[in-house]
Amino acid sequence: MPSTLKRSRRRELTLTRSFTNAIQSKIHPPDRPRPAVDIRARDVFLTDRTNTQASRQSSQAQLVPRNDRKFSLSIKRQRHPIHALPRELLGYIFLIESHGDFMLPVTMSHVCRSWRIIALHTPSLWRRVTLTPRLDMWAERIARAKSCLLDIELLPWSHPLSRPLFLDVNTVQWYMHLVAPHIGRCRSLRISFSNYAPYLWNGALSVCCRSDSSVYATNLEELVLNYEANDDAKEFTLFSGVAPRLRRVSLDGIRLTWLSSLFRNITYLDYTHRGFTKGHAAVYEVLHMLQVSNRLQDLRICFPSQKKEILYLPKHPLPEGVICMPDLMHLHLRVDGADIPSEMCSLLNQLTFPSLSSLNLIDLRRSPKPFARLSYFFQGIRLPYLSLKSLRLENGWFNARMTRSLIHAMYGLQQVEVQGASASELFVPGFTVRRWDQGGFFAERGA
């Protein structure tokens, strides 16, 4: 009996072995030897985490086309740290950089998909509208700005591969027609012309001079109008006299109707008088502006030499007494000629500013000698003795004797900046003189 069981058991093992060998011969043919398996290498491979991750990446890479496999793997492995920043912070960075380049929003939106989403969901990034021949692009940018206030600019424009664009009245009207429905959304309006063409102001400001509620500049905060070669003596009445938020105004080469409803609340005025008047009429015109805008904190005035035909207006009596500017803190006087204009001397003789803290006297032509009317100017101007802290004199405004007497009279003066003088001429007891970075000298009290 035991021998019979042993024989049957031996026969079963023989059949099982032959069946297994037959199956393995089909999987691994005899002409291709079966590879040997190293147990230790297999265990290391299974326990090594790095090799398992590499095997997963290789299996995923097989699903990517051969040409794009290397590119997709490099993106996953090398993720730039900037993508870890919050979207709000990236949008704020884009907004800061867009102040220097009006095409930067378009550039940022073409970098990658995530940056495009951020740019399209930041309406304030598209608020700057610098009018160029691509009006379809600017119309799209106005739509992307949504409900944000707009910064509209019409500036001298030129392409790097072409000559500067010549602006005539028809082109200007074509540009302004795009922004005419959005005057109420305008936060700032900047118009500047570099070439001469007739009736440019008419073409640019025709949309702002209508007498209806569609041109009310209820959100306007800054207005800049510059056209040095203007030959149109007409006065323009802007925005139907409604601009309650207007605070900053820069004018050069244009005459405006100075309404109290427009310019009563401005705090910054940069005015270059090219208004076809001179002498008594010019002084009266500027004094009327300062009477209306008596809340100014920063005033900049220039009376350049008139090269065009002068329009003499009827003489008006100057206001009796002096005009007080109680909030004026910074006064900049620019001279663009061989001497101080008589209009500037007469104007400052009618003003007083008790809160003045800084006085800048700028010579645009850098005269090598002091101005002939310098003594007449300092005799007429009413400077505060205690509030004035800073004084800057350039070239023709500097006279050593007058500067020393002026410094002695100003008890609150803390620093003096002089350009076009030597250190010995600026020496004053109680002040330390040192070289200024821009080619002059800087004196500070008690330093």
XYZ file of C-alpha atoms in Angstrom:
447
model
C 0.000 0.000 0.000
C 2.695 2.550 0.799
C 4.566 1.740 -2.365
C 1.409 2.365 -4.384
C 0.968 5.820 -2.801
C 4.583 6.711 -3.461
C 4.252 5.787 -7.130
C 1.065 7.833 -7.580
C 2.638 10.796 -5.805
C 5.731 10.614 -7.986
C 3.609 10.425 -11.140
C 1.568 13.514 -10.083
C 4.733 15.539 -9.529
C 6.080 14.473 -12.923
C 2.896 15.557 -14.730
C 2.837 18.875 -12.903
C 6.464 19.608 -13.794
C 5.941 18.755 -17.475
C 2.837 20.961 -17.651
C 4.718 23.872 -16.072
C 7.616 23.466 -18.485
C 5.250 23.501 -21.433
C 3.661 26.771 -20.345
C 7.047 28.413 -19.713
C 8.294 27.308 -23.129
C 5.450 29.227 -24.743
C 6.189 32.362 -22.695
C 9.954 32.139 -23.047
C 10.901 30.351 -26.238
C 14.018 28.160 -26.150
C 15.945 30.431 -28.545
C 15.545 33.375 -26.106
C 16.869 32.422 -22.681
C 14.857 33.381 -19.638
C 16.487 36.322 -17.794
C 17.830 35.615 -14.381
C 16.239 37.494 -11.499
C 18.443 38.945 -8.797
C 16.455 38.815 -5.587
C 18.548 41.467 -3.866
C 18.244 43.943 -6.745
C 14.495 43.332 -6.870
C 14.105 44.045 -3.170
C 16.170 47.239 -3.412
C 14.109 48.427 -6.364
C 10.836 47.790 -4.540
C 11.966 49.526 -1.355
C 13.663 52.539 -2.940
C 11.175 55.447 -3.038
C 13.168 57.452 -5.585
C 13.150 54.642 -8.124
C 9.420 54.134 -7.704
C 8.758 57.834 -8.406
C 11.006 57.677 -11.440
C 9.115 54.649 -12.708
C 5.803 56.489 -12.288
C 7.104 59.520 -14.189
C 8.440 57.295 -16.964
C 5.061 55.550 -17.249
C 3.291 58.921 -17.416
C 5.797 60.204 -19.949
C 4.846 57.337 -22.274
C 1.416 58.934 -22.659
C 3.017 62.211 -23.912
C 4.173 62.452 -27.552
C 7.873 61.919 -28.041
C 8.514 65.529 -29.203
C 6.781 67.131 -26.184
C 7.950 64.658 -23.524
C 11.128 66.517 -22.610
C 9.330 69.885 -22.538
C 6.499 68.669 -20.278
C 8.891 67.043 -17.821
C 11.030 70.201 -17.592
C 7.947 72.281 -16.735
C 6.920 69.919 -13.936
C 10.399 69.738 -12.476
C 11.373 73.458 -12.797
C 8.456 75.557 -11.478
C 9.404 79.236 -11.149
C 8.977 80.695 -7.628
C 6.891 83.582 -8.989
C 3.986 81.164 -9.533
C 3.836 80.647 -5.767
C 2.831 84.297 -5.187
C -0.837 85.101 -4.579
C -2.767 86.336 -7.574
C -3.657 89.596 -5.853
C 0.039 90.375 -5.297
C 0.918 89.601 -8.919
C -1.900 91.853 -10.105
C -0.604 94.680 -7.931
C 2.932 94.218 -9.346
C 1.534 94.381 -12.886
C -0.368 97.554 -11.989
C 2.784 99.296 -10.682
C 4.843 98.358 -13.736
C 2.125 99.509 -16.144
C 2.662 103.161 -15.146
C 5.857 103.275 -17.234
C 4.656 101.235 -20.230
C 1.078 101.462 -21.465
C 1.490 98.225 -23.486
C 2.616 96.167 -20.494
C -0.884 94.767 -19.736
C -0.993 93.251 -23.228
C 2.500 91.809 -22.773
C 1.662 90.299 -19.387
C -1.522 88.709 -20.714
C 0.503 86.833 -23.391
C 3.085 85.244 -21.092
C 1.076 82.241 -19.894
C -2.475 81.160 -19.175
C -2.358 81.935 -15.444
C -0.971 85.448 -16.034
C -3.627 86.080 -18.656
C -6.338 85.152 -16.162
C -4.813 87.524 -13.600
C -4.568 90.380 -16.139
C -8.145 89.952 -17.372
C -9.464 89.886 -13.792
C -7.618 93.111 -12.818
C -9.752 95.918 -14.344
C -7.545 98.718 -13.005
C -4.698 97.359 -15.149
C -6.552 98.492 -18.297
C -7.620 101.959 -17.171
C -4.834 103.828 -19.025
C -5.942 104.784 -22.555
C -3.152 106.291 -24.673
C -4.773 107.090 -28.004
C -2.981 105.747 -31.081
C -4.194 104.601 -34.528
C -5.184 101.201 -33.016
C -8.575 102.443 -31.829
C -10.035 98.919 -31.854
C -7.472 97.896 -29.246
C -8.274 100.893 -27.042
C -12.002 100.213 -27.295
C -11.339 96.686 -26.033
C -9.205 98.034 -23.182
C -11.990 100.408 -22.138
C -14.334 97.414 -22.030
C -11.841 95.418 -19.923
C -11.535 98.308 -17.451
C -15.222 97.708 -16.619
C -16.340 100.266 -14.013
C -12.848 101.634 -13.198
C -12.087 105.297 -13.792
C -10.024 106.001 -16.919
C -6.719 107.823 -17.486
C -7.024 109.251 -21.010
C -3.898 110.461 -22.825
C -3.345 112.032 -26.230
C 0.432 112.413 -26.457
C 3.026 112.674 -29.240
C 3.276 109.075 -30.441
C 5.792 107.384 -32.739
C 6.567 103.790 -33.670
C 10.212 102.617 -33.321
C 10.260 101.564 -36.987
C 8.535 104.653 -38.410
C 8.703 108.409 -38.145
C 6.562 110.322 -35.624
C 2.876 110.470 -36.346
C 1.678 113.864 -37.599
C -1.485 115.000 -35.827
C -3.975 117.236 -37.610
C -7.426 118.371 -36.575
C -9.220 115.484 -38.317
C -7.019 112.825 -36.710
C -7.438 114.405 -33.285
C -11.231 114.515 -33.652
C -11.201 110.867 -34.730
C -9.267 109.917 -31.589
C -11.390 111.964 -29.208
C -14.603 110.569 -30.677
C -13.718 107.219 -29.058
C -13.471 108.641 -25.528
C -16.288 111.190 -25.816
C -18.897 108.891 -24.183
C -16.521 108.218 -21.266
C -15.760 111.793 -20.106
C -17.747 111.170 -16.927
C -15.507 108.155 -16.127
C -12.295 110.088 -16.736
C -9.949 110.333 -13.729
C -7.188 112.219 -15.569
C -6.995 113.876 -18.978
C -3.612 114.594 -20.581
C -3.378 116.229 -24.025
C -0.034 117.332 -25.449
C 0.991 118.311 -28.989
C 4.539 118.615 -30.315
C 3.877 119.576 -33.964
C 2.026 122.593 -35.275
C -1.287 122.290 -37.087
C -4.220 124.732 -37.215
C -7.156 124.328 -34.830
C -5.716 121.439 -32.831
C -7.336 122.640 -29.615
C -10.702 122.838 -31.390
C -10.380 119.228 -32.492
C -9.219 117.961 -29.107
C -11.561 119.887 -26.803
C -14.715 120.005 -28.910
C -16.061 116.959 -27.047
C -15.379 118.702 -23.705
C -16.968 122.062 -24.524
C -20.545 121.012 -25.209
C -23.214 122.491 -22.963
C -24.947 119.329 -21.793
C -24.690 116.913 -18.888
C -22.808 114.270 -20.915
C -19.554 116.228 -20.552
C -19.699 116.742 -16.787
C -16.284 115.702 -15.433
C -17.603 114.540 -12.066
C -14.613 112.222 -11.439
C -11.808 114.277 -12.997
C -8.836 114.775 -10.651
C -5.988 115.859 -12.982
C -5.946 117.981 -16.144
C -2.843 118.507 -18.331
C -3.044 120.593 -21.544
C 0.247 121.453 -23.331
C 0.689 122.963 -26.793
C 3.598 125.390 -26.981
C 3.050 126.355 -30.632
C -0.605 127.276 -30.209
C -1.775 130.302 -32.206
C -5.465 130.195 -31.246
C -6.354 132.985 -28.793
C -9.867 131.696 -28.099
C -10.930 130.882 -24.551
C -12.343 127.406 -23.929
C -15.007 126.602 -21.339
C -14.562 122.977 -20.300
C -16.995 120.353 -18.965
C -19.896 122.842 -18.732
C -18.253 124.199 -15.599
C -18.622 120.974 -13.557
C -15.494 119.277 -12.152
C -15.839 119.123 -8.356
C -12.918 116.705 -7.775
C -10.319 118.518 -9.871
C -7.106 118.976 -7.845
C -4.123 119.172 -10.251
C -3.885 121.405 -13.360
C -0.977 121.948 -15.795
C -1.447 124.447 -18.632
C 0.869 125.596 -21.407
C -0.312 127.355 -24.564
C -4.060 127.544 -23.959
C -6.545 130.052 -22.588
C -9.348 128.728 -20.397
C -12.350 130.394 -18.857
C -11.343 130.284 -15.192
C -14.626 129.370 -13.550
C -14.980 128.994 -9.808
C -16.955 125.763 -10.206
C -14.020 124.220 -12.092
C -10.839 125.493 -10.437
C -11.868 126.549 -6.956
C -10.602 123.378 -5.229
C -7.325 122.762 -7.061
C -4.191 122.388 -4.909
C -1.542 122.170 -7.679
C -1.125 124.588 -10.587
C 1.683 124.532 -13.160
C 1.016 127.489 -15.457
C 3.091 128.695 -18.411
C 1.694 131.948 -19.752
C 1.491 131.896 -23.559
C -1.909 133.532 -23.694
C -1.335 136.332 -26.238
C -1.199 138.967 -23.516
C 1.660 140.707 -21.802
C 2.304 143.459 -19.318
C -0.658 144.729 -17.355
C -3.174 142.459 -19.109
C -1.124 139.320 -18.402
C -0.765 140.220 -14.700
C -4.504 140.813 -14.416
C -5.253 137.482 -16.097
C -3.028 135.478 -13.725
C -4.236 137.385 -10.658
C -7.815 136.508 -11.555
C -6.816 132.841 -11.725
C -5.161 132.998 -8.298
C -8.142 134.779 -6.775
C -10.386 131.907 -7.842
C -7.875 129.176 -6.888
C -6.868 130.530 -3.501
C -6.513 127.042 -1.970
C -3.322 126.244 -3.852
C -0.560 124.397 -2.034
C 1.924 124.120 -4.924
C 2.267 126.930 -7.517
C 4.605 126.898 -10.536
C 4.664 129.898 -12.880
C 6.641 130.738 -16.005
C 6.435 133.793 -18.287
C 8.453 132.823 -21.389
C 9.503 135.329 -23.996
C 6.682 135.943 -26.462
C 7.645 135.151 -30.060
C 4.182 135.407 -31.558
C 1.774 138.252 -32.096
C 0.505 139.761 -28.850
C -3.185 140.347 -28.298
C -3.693 143.466 -26.137
C -6.848 143.236 -24.084
C -8.544 146.240 -22.495
C -6.915 147.265 -19.243
C -8.637 146.165 -16.080
C -7.891 147.622 -12.673
C -5.742 145.391 -10.520
C -7.368 144.273 -7.274
C -6.838 146.657 -4.409
C -4.403 145.451 -1.768
C -2.765 142.055 -1.963
C -4.131 138.561 -2.593
C -3.456 136.166 0.276
C -2.599 132.516 -0.502
C -3.006 131.007 2.975
C -2.331 127.352 2.045
C 0.553 127.863 -0.395
C 3.604 125.854 0.736
C 5.712 125.395 -2.431
C 6.479 128.141 -4.971
C 8.434 127.460 -8.192
C 9.358 130.388 -10.443
C 10.891 129.589 -13.844
C 12.627 132.069 -16.146
C 13.033 131.181 -19.813
C 14.895 134.253 -21.038
C 17.771 136.643 -20.423
C 16.104 138.382 -17.480
C 13.241 138.113 -15.016
C 10.003 139.099 -16.796
C 8.399 142.292 -15.553
C 5.062 140.438 -15.356
C 6.522 138.061 -12.765
C 7.834 140.915 -10.631
C 4.484 142.733 -10.771
C 2.560 139.554 -10.026
C 4.539 138.646 -6.896
C 4.226 142.211 -5.669
C 0.444 141.580 -5.390
C 0.699 138.257 -3.503
C 1.375 137.183 0.046
C 1.870 133.610 1.300
C 2.230 133.245 5.080
C 2.656 129.437 5.048
C 5.368 129.213 2.370
C 7.980 126.556 3.256
C 10.043 126.158 0.049
C 11.006 128.580 -2.721
C 12.610 127.317 -5.951
C 13.981 129.895 -8.414
C 14.871 128.086 -11.655
C 16.816 129.414 -14.638
C 16.015 127.293 -17.696
C 18.739 128.898 -19.862
C 21.463 128.770 -17.149
C 22.620 132.363 -17.465
C 26.277 132.875 -16.441
C 25.555 136.267 -14.815
C 22.912 137.381 -12.296
C 19.681 138.786 -13.703
C 19.460 142.570 -14.046
C 16.058 142.736 -12.287
C 17.148 140.538 -9.383
C 17.278 143.341 -6.795
C 13.898 144.689 -7.969
C 12.425 141.197 -7.632
C 13.597 140.639 -4.030
C 12.418 144.086 -3.000
C 8.882 143.396 -4.228
C 8.358 139.790 -3.068
C 6.863 139.260 0.405
C 8.655 136.245 1.880
C 7.701 134.880 5.316
C 10.580 135.130 7.776
C 9.686 132.143 9.968
C 7.901 129.549 7.797
C 10.394 129.433 4.891
C 12.590 126.325 5.383
C 14.159 125.618 1.978
C 15.591 127.913 -0.721
C 16.958 126.924 -4.123
C 18.729 129.345 -6.496
C 19.916 128.479 -9.989
C 22.421 130.377 -12.128
C 20.965 133.824 -12.941
C 18.982 133.909 -9.691
C 22.167 133.819 -7.572
C 23.951 136.912 -6.327
C 26.362 136.380 -3.426
C 25.578 139.613 -1.565
C 21.799 139.330 -1.956
C 21.829 135.661 -1.003
C 23.735 136.332 2.231
C 21.366 139.141 3.234
C 18.376 136.959 2.394
C 19.702 134.068 4.512
C 20.310 136.394 7.471
C 16.741 137.747 7.218
C 15.110 134.291 7.074
C 15.238 133.076 10.677
C 13.574 129.737 9.937
C 15.692 128.875 6.876
C 17.294 125.440 7.263
C 18.858 124.609 3.883
C 20.005 126.446 0.761
C 20.769 124.865 -2.637
C 22.745 126.907 -5.151
C 23.739 126.043 -8.709
C 26.260 128.073 -10.687
C 28.303 129.438 -7.760
C 31.436 128.630 -5.784
C 31.681 127.513 -2.167
C 33.337 130.781 -1.064
C 30.430 132.853 -2.426
C 27.927 130.765 -0.494
C 29.806 130.861 2.829
C 27.513 132.130 5.615
C 28.260 131.924 9.365
C 26.218 129.164 10.975
C 25.818 127.164 7.717
C 27.872 124.168 6.612
C 28.567 124.157 2.873
C 29.186 120.963 0.907
C 29.135 120.025 -2.769
C 25.822 119.293 -4.383
C 25.406 116.241 -6.638
C 24.096 118.296 -9.589
C 27.095 120.584 -9.929
C 26.311 123.136 -7.214
C 26.578 123.513 -3.461
C 24.326 122.695 -0.552
C 24.339 124.641 2.723
C 22.584 123.458 5.874
C 22.171 125.335 9.125
C 24.055 123.941 12.117
C 25.254 120.769 10.282
